[in-house]
Tab-separated table of C-alpha atoms and ligand atoms in Angstrom:
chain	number	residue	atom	x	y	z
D	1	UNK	CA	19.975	17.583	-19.623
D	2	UNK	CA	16.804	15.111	-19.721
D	3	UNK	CA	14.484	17.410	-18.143
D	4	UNK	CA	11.194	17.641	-20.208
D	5	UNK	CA	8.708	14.287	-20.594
D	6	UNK	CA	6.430	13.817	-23.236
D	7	UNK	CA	3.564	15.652	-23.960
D	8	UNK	CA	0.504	16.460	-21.757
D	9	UNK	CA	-1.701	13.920	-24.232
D	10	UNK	CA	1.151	11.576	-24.365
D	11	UNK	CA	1.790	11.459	-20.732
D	12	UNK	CA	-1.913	10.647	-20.198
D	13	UNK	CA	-2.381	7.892	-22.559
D	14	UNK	CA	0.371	6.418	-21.280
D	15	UNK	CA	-0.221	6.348	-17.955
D	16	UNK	CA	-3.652	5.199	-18.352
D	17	UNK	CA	-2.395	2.391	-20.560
D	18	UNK	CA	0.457	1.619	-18.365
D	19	UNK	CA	2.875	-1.347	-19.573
D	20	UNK	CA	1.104	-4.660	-20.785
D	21	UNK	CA	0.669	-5.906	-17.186
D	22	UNK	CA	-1.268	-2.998	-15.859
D	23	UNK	CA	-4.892	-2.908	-15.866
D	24	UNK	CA	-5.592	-0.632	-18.547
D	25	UNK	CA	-8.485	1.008	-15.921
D	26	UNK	CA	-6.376	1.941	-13.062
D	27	UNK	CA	-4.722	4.992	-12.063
D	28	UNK	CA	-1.337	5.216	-9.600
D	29	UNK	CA	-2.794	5.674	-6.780
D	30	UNK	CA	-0.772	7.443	-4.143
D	31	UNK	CA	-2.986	7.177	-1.051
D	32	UNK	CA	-1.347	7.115	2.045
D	33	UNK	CA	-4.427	4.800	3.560
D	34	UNK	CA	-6.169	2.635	2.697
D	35	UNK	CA	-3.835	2.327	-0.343
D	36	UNK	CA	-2.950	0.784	-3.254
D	37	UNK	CA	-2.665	-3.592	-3.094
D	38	UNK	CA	-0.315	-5.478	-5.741
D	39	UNK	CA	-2.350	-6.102	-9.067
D	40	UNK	CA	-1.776	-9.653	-9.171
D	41	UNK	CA	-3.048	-10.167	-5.704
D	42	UNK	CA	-6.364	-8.115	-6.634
D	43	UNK	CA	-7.039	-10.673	-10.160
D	44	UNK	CA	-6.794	-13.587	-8.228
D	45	UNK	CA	-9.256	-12.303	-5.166
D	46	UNK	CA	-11.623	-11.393	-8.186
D	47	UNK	CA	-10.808	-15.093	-9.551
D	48	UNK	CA	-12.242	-16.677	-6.166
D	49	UNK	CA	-15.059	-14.219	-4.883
D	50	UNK	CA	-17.555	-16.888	-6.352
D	51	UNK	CA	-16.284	-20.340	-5.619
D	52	UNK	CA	-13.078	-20.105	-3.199
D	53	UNK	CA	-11.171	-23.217	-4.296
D	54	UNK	CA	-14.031	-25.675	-5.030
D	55	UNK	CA	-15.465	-24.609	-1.619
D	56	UNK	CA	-18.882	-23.063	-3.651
D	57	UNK	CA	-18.270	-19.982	-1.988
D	58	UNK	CA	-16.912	-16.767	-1.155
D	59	UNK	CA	-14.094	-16.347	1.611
D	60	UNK	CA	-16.668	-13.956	2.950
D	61	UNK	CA	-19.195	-16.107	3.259
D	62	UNK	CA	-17.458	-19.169	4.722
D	63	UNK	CA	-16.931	-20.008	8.772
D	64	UNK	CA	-14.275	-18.986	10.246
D	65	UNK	CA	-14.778	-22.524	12.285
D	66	UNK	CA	-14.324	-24.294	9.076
D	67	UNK	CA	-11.011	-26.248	7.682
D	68	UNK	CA	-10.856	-24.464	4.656
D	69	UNK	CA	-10.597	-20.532	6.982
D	70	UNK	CA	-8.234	-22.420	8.886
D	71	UNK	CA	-6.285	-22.984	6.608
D	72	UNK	CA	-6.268	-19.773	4.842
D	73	UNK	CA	-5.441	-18.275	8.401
D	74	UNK	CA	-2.821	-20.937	9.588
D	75	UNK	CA	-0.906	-20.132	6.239
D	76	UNK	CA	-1.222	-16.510	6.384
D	77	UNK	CA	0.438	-16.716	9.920
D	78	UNK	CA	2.889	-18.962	8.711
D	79	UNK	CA	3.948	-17.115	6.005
D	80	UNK	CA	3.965	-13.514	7.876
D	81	UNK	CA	6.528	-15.559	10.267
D	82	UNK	CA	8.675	-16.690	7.915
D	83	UNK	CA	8.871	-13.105	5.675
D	84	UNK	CA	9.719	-11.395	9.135
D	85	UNK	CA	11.615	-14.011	10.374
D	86	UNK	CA	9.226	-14.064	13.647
D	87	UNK	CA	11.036	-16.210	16.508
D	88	UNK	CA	8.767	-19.177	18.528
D	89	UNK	CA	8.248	-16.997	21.378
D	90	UNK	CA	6.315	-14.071	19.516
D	91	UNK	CA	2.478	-14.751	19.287
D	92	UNK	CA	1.205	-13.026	15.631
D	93	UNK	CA	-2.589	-11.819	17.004
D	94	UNK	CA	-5.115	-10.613	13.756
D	95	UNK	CA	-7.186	-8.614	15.410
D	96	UNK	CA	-9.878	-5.779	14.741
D	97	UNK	CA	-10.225	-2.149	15.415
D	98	UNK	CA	-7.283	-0.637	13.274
D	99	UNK	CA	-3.833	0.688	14.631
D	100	UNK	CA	-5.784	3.012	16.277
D	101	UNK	CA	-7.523	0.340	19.017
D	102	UNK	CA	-3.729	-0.036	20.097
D	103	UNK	CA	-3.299	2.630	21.104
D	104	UNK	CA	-5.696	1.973	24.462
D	105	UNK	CA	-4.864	-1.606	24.258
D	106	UNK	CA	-1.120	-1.773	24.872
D	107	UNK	CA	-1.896	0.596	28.114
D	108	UNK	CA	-4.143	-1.799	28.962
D	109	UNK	CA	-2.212	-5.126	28.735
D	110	UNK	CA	1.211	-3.602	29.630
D	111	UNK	CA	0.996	-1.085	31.610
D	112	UNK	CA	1.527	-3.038	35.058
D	113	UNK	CA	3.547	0.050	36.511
D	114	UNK	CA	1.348	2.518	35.226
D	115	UNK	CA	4.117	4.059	33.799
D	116	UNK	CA	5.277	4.566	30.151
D	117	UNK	CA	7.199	6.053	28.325
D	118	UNK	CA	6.438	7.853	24.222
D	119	UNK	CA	8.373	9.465	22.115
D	120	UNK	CA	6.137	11.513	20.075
D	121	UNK	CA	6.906	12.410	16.661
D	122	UNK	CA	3.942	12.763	14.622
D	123	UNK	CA	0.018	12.982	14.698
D	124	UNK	CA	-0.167	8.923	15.818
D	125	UNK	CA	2.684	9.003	18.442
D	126	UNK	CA	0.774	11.896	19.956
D	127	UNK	CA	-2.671	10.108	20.048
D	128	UNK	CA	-1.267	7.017	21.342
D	129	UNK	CA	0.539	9.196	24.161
D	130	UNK	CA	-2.416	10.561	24.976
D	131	UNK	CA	-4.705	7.415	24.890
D	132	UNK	CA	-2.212	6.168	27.150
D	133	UNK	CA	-2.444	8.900	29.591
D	134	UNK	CA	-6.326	7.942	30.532
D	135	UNK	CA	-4.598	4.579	32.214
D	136	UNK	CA	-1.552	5.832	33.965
D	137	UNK	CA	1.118	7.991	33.411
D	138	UNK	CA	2.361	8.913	29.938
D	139	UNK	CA	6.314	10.768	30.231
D	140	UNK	CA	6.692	12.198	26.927
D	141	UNK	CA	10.497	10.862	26.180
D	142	UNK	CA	11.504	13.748	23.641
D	143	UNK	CA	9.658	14.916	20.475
D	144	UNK	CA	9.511	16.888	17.245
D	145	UNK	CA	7.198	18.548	17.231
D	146	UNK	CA	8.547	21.804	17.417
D	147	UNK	CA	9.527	22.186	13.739
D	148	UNK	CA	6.287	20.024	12.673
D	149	UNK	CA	7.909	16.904	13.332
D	150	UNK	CA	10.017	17.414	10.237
D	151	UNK	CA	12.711	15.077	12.271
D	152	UNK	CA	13.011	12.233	14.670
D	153	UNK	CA	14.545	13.518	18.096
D	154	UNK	CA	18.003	11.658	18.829
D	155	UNK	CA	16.974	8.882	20.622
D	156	UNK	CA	20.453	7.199	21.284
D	157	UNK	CA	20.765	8.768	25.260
D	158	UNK	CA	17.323	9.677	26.615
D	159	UNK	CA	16.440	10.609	30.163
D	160	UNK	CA	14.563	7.522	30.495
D	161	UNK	CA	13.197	6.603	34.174
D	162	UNK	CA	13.947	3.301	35.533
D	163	UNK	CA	9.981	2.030	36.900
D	164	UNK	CA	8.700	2.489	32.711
D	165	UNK	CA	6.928	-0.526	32.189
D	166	UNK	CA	7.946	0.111	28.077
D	167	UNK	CA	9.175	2.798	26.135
D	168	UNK	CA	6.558	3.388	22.509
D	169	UNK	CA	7.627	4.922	19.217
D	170	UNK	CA	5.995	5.582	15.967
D	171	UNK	CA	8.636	3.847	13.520
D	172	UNK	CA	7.551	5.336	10.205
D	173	UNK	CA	5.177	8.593	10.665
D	174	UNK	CA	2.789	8.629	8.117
D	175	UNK	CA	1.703	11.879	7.957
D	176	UNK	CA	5.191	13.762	7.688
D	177	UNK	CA	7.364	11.493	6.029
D	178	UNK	CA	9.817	10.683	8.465
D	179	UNK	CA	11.074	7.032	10.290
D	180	UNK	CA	13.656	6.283	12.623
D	181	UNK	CA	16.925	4.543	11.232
D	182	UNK	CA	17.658	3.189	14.006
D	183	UNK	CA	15.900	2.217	17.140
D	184	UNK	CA	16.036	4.140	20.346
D	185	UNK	CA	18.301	2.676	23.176
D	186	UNK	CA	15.453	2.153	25.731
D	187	UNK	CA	17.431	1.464	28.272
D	188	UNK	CA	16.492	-2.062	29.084
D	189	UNK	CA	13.020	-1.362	28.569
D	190	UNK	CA	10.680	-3.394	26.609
D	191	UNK	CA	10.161	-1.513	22.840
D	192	UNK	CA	6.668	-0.909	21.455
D	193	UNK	CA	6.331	0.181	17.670
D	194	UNK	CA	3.792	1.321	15.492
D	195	UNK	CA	5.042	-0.064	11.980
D	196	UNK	CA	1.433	0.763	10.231
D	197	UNK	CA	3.225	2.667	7.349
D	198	UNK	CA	6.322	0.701	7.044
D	199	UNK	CA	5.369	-2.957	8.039
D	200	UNK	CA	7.220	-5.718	5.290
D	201	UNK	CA	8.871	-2.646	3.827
D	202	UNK	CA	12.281	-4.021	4.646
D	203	UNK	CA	13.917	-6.620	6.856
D	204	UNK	CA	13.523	-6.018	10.453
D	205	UNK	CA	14.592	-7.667	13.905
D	206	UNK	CA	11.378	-8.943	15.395
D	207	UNK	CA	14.116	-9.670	18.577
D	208	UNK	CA	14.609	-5.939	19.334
D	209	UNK	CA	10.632	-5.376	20.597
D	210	UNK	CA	8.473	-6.497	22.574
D	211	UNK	CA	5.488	-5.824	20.587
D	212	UNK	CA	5.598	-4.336	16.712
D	213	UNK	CA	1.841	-3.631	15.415
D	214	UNK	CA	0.067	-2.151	12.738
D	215	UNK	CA	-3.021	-1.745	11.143
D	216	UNK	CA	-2.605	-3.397	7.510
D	217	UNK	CA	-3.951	-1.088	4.858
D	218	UNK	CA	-1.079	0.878	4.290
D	219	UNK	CA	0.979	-1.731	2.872
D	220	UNK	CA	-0.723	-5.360	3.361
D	221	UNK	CA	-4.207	-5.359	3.169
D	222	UNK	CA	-7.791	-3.527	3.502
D	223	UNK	CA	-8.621	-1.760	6.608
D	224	UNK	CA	-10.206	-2.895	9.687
D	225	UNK	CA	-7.372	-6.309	10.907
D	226	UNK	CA	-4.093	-4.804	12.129
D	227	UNK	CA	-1.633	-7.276	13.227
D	228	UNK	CA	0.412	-7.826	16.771
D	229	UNK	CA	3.700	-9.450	16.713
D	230	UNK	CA	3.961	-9.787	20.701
D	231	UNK	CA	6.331	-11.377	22.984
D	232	UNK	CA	4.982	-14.356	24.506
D	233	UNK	CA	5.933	-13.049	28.492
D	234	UNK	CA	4.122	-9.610	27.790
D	235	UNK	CA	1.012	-11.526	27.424
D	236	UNK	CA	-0.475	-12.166	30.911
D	237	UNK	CA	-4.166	-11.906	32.839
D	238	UNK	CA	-2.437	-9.531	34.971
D	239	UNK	CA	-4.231	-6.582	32.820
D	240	UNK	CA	-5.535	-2.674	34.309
D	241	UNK	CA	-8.692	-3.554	36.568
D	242	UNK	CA	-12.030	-3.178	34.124
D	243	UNK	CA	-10.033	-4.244	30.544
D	244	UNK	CA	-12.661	-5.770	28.589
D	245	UNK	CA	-12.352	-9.694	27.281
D	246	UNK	CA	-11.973	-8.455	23.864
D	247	UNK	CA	-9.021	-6.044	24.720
D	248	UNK	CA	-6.593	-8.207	26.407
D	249	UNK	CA	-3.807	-9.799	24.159
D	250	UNK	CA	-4.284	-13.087	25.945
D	251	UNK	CA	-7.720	-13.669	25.142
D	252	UNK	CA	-6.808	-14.298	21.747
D	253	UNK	CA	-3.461	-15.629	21.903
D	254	UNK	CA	-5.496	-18.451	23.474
D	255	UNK	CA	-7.536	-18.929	20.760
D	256	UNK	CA	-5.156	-18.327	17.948
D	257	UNK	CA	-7.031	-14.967	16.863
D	258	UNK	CA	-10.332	-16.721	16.712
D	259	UNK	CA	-12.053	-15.908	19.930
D	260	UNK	CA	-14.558	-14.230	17.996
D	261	UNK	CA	-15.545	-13.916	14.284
D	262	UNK	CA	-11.586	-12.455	12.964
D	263	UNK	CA	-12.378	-9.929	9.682
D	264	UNK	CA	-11.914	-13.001	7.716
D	265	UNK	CA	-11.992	-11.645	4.162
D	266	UNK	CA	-8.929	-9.250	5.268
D	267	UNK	CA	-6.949	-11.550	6.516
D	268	UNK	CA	-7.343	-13.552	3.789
D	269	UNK	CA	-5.756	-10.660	1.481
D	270	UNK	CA	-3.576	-10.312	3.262
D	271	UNK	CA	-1.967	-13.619	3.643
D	272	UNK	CA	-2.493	-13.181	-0.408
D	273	UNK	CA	-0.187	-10.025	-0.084
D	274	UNK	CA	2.832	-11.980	2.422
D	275	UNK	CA	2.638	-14.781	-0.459
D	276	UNK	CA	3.090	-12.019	-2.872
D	277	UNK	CA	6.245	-10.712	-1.031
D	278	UNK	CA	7.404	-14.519	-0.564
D	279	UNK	CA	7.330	-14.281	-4.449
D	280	UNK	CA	9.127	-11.468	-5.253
D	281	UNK	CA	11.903	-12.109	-2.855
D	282	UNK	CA	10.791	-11.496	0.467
D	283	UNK	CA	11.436	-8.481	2.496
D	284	UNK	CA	15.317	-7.903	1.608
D	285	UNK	CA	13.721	-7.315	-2.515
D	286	UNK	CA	11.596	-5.148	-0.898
D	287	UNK	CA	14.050	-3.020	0.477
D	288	UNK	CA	15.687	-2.587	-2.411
D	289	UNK	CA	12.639	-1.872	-4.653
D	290	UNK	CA	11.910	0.946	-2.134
D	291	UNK	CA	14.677	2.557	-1.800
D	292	UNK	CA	15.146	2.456	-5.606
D	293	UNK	CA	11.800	4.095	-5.931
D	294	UNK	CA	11.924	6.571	-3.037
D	295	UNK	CA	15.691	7.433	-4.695
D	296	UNK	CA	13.642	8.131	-8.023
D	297	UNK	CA	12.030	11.008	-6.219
D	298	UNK	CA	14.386	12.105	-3.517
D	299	UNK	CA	16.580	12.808	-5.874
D	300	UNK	CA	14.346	14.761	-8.065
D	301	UNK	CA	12.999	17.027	-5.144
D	302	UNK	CA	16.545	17.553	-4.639
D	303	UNK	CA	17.362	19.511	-7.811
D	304	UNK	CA	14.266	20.899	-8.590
D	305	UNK	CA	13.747	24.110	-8.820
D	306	UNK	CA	10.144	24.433	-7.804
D	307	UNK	CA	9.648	21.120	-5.602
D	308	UNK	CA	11.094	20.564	-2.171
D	309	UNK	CA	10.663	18.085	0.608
D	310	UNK	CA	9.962	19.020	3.785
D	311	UNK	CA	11.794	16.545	6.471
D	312	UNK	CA	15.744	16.211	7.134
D	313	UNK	CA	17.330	14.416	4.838
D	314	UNK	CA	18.405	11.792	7.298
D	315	UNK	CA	15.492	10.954	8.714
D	316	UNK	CA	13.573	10.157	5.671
D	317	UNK	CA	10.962	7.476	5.097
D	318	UNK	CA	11.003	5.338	2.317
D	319	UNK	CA	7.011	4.852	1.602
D	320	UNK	CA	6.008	8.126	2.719
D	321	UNK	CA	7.348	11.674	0.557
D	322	UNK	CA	5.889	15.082	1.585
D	323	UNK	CA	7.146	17.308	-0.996
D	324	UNK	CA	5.799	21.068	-1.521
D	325	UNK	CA	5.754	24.213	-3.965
D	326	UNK	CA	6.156	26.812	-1.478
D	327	UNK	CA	3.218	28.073	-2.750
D	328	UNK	CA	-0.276	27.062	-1.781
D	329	UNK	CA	-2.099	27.638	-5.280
D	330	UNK	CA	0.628	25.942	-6.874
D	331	UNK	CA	0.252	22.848	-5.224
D	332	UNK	CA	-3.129	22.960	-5.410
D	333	UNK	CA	-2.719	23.374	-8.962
D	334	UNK	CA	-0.337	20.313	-9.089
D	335	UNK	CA	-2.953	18.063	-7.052
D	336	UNK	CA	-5.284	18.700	-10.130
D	337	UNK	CA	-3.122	18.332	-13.093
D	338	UNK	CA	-1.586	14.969	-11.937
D	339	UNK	CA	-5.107	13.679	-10.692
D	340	UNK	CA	-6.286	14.328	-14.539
D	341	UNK	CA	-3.136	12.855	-15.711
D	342	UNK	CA	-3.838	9.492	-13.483
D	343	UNK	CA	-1.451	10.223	-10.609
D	344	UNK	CA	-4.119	10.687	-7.863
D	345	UNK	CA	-4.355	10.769	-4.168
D	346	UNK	CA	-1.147	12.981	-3.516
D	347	UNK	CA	-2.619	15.899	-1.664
D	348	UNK	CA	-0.786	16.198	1.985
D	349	UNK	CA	-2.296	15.853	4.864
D	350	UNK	CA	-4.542	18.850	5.768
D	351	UNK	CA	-1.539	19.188	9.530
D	352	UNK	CA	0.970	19.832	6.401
D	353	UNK	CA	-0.582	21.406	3.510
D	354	UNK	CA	1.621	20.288	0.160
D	355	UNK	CA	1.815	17.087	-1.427
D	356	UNK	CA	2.299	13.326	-0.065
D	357	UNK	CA	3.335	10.688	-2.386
D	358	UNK	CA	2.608	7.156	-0.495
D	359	UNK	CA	5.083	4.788	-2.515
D	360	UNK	CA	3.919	1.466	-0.640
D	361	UNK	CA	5.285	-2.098	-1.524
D	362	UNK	CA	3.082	-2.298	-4.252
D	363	UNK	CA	3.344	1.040	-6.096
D	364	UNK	CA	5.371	-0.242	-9.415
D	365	UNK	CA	8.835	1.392	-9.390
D	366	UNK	CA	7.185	2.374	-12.993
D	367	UNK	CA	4.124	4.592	-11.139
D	368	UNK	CA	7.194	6.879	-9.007
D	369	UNK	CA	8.812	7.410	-12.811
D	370	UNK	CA	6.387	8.583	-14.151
D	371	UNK	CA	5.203	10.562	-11.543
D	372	UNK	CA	8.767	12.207	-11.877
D	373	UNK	CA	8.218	12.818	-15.428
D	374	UNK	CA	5.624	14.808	-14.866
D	375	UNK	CA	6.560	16.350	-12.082
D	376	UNK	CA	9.809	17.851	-14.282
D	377	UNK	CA	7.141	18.949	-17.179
D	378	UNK	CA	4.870	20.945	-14.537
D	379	UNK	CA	7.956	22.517	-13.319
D	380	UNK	CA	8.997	23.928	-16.386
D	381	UNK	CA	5.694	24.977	-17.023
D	382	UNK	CA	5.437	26.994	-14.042
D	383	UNK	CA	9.016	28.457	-13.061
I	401	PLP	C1	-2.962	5.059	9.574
I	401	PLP	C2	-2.191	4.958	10.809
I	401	PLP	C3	-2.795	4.717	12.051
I	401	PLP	C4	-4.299	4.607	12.230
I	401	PLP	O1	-4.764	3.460	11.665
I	401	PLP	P1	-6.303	3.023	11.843
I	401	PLP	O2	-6.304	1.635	11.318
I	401	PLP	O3	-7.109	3.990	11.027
I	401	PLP	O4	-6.634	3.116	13.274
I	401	PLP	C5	-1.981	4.593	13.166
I	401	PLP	N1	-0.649	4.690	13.058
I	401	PLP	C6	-0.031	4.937	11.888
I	401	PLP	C7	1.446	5.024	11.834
I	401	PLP	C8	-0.773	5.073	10.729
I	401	PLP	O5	-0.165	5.300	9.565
């Protein structure tokens, strides 16, 4: 049986080395947010912070009036649309505030009933719910969160009420690992989804929602833009009575997300990052890197001895893995041998104790082997 890796020493070195394309100065970095970028993308930001394209300057110093920012945000756009395969009547908005400015804004913009319905199953489903509860009424659909949402509720006959003006999920949770494979039957209602931990993780069908979102640094870009894929009828004036200029959808659908000044240099990684996807295949590769890598692991929690993970098997998510001891020193223990050893960032979320490996589009299938590796050497170590 191939259990044991190489040796402590070993294991470092070569981790810190990497393969010849890795940056012999970087670690794997397993954050769950803001998180690790693709390499390649990184070199060729560092290539143009002086003189972006003969411009004579910086991205980040440049108008966002300017041809040259237009240009950088027309193709970004165009490129997100043609990865996700986004149909002529969705608007793509780049907008500020994080996932987390969503969570009052679709209330605001879609709540024309005052009615809506959430199906909470983790930490961000619940804030959203309640965000949403300041502006009308928030019916809690079903939820998990009675075995730490270690599950996602069976969604495929809800008690949904007819005057819902949408029905809101949380596709991939961050925090606990889980993400729904498939969609909830909403009932003719209009589908709202957080995809901040999953977005351009695999294909999806930008047909089934009316509005996906997500804040980009868990798998696109750095923090601060999060992008809305919104159906072009779900944008009206007809907004909650005191919605500010800068919160309604349609104030910058107008303006092709440049109302105001957009967080330029962001969106300008990541329409880096969609051309980086483009490259490798687009978002059916992607699929297939990430379930290869989450397999790598799955499978290894599986039959170990001393690591388990904590959701249902069928519910797992591909980029995020919570995975624990049992055993609260032990983990700790774990968090501080593989953050020596170069594998850092995989404490769990203080809600779950344990461990988290994030294994985002741009964690090299190479980064979750290793990880593995020595993952199998602390456990014979310690059982
Ligand atoms: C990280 C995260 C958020 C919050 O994102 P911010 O940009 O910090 O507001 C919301 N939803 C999900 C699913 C997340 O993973």
């Amino acid at each position: 049986m191939l259990l044991y890796g190489s040796g402590a020493e070993e294991m470092t070195t070569a981790v810190r080395q990497g393969g010849k394309e890795r940056d012999m100065s970087r670690v794997y970095n397993f954050s769950a947010g803001p998180a690790v970028l693709p390499e390649e993308v990184l070199k060729e930001a560092a290539e143009e912070m002086l003189d972006y394209r003969g411009s004579g300057m910086s991205v980040m110093e440049m108008s966002h009036r300017s041809k040259v920012y237009d240009t950088i945000i027309k193709e970004a756009e165009a490129d997100l649309r043609d990865l996700m395969q986004i149909p002529d009547n969705y608007k793509v908005l780049f907008l500020q505030g994080g996932a987390s400015q969503q969570f009052a804004m679709i209330p605001m913009n879609l709540m024309k009933k005052k009615k809506a319905g959430y199906i909470v199953t983790g930490q961000w489903a619940k804030k959203a719910y309640q965000e949403a509860g300041i502006y009308g009424e928030a019916v809690k659909l079903a939820s998990s969160e009675d075995k730490t949402f270690s599950y996602i509720p069976d969604c495929s006959d809800l008690d949904i009420p007819e005057d819902l003006d949408y029905v809101y999920i949380c596709e991939n949770n961050t925090i606990y690992g889980t993400k729904y494979k498939e969609l909830p039957d909403t009932k003719g209602h209009t589908l709202v989804a957080d995809v901040s931990s999953c977005f351009l993780s695999e294909p999806v069908d930008v047909t089934k929602y009316g509005v996906i979102y997500g804040g980009v640094q868990k798998n696109i870009g750095p923090a601060g833009v999060v992008i809305v894929i919104i159906r072009e009828d779900l944008i009206t004036e007809d907004t909650l009575p005191g919605t500010p200029t800068m919160l309604k959808y349609k104030t910058h659908a107008d303006s092709d997300s440049l109302y105001n000044t957009p967080p330029c240099y962001g969106i300008y990684i990541c329409g880096k990052v969609f051309k980086w996807i483009r490259k490798m295949g687009g978002l059916s590769v992607m699929k297939e890197r990430n379930e290869e890598k989450a397999k790598l692991l799955y499978d290894f929690l599986d039959e170990s001895r001393l690591f388990s993970g904590t959701v249902e098997k069928k519910d797992r998510s591909l980029m995020n893995v919570p995975f624990v001891t049992g055993n609260d020193e032990l983990d700790a223990a774990f968090v501080k041998e593989a953050a020596a050893a170069g594998f850092v960032n995989l404490k769990g979320h203080r809600s779950v104790g344990g461990m988290r490996a994030s294994i985002y589009n741009a964690m090299p299938k190479e980064g979750v082997e290793k990880l593995v590796e020595f993952m199998r050497k602390f456990e014979v170590e310690h059982v």
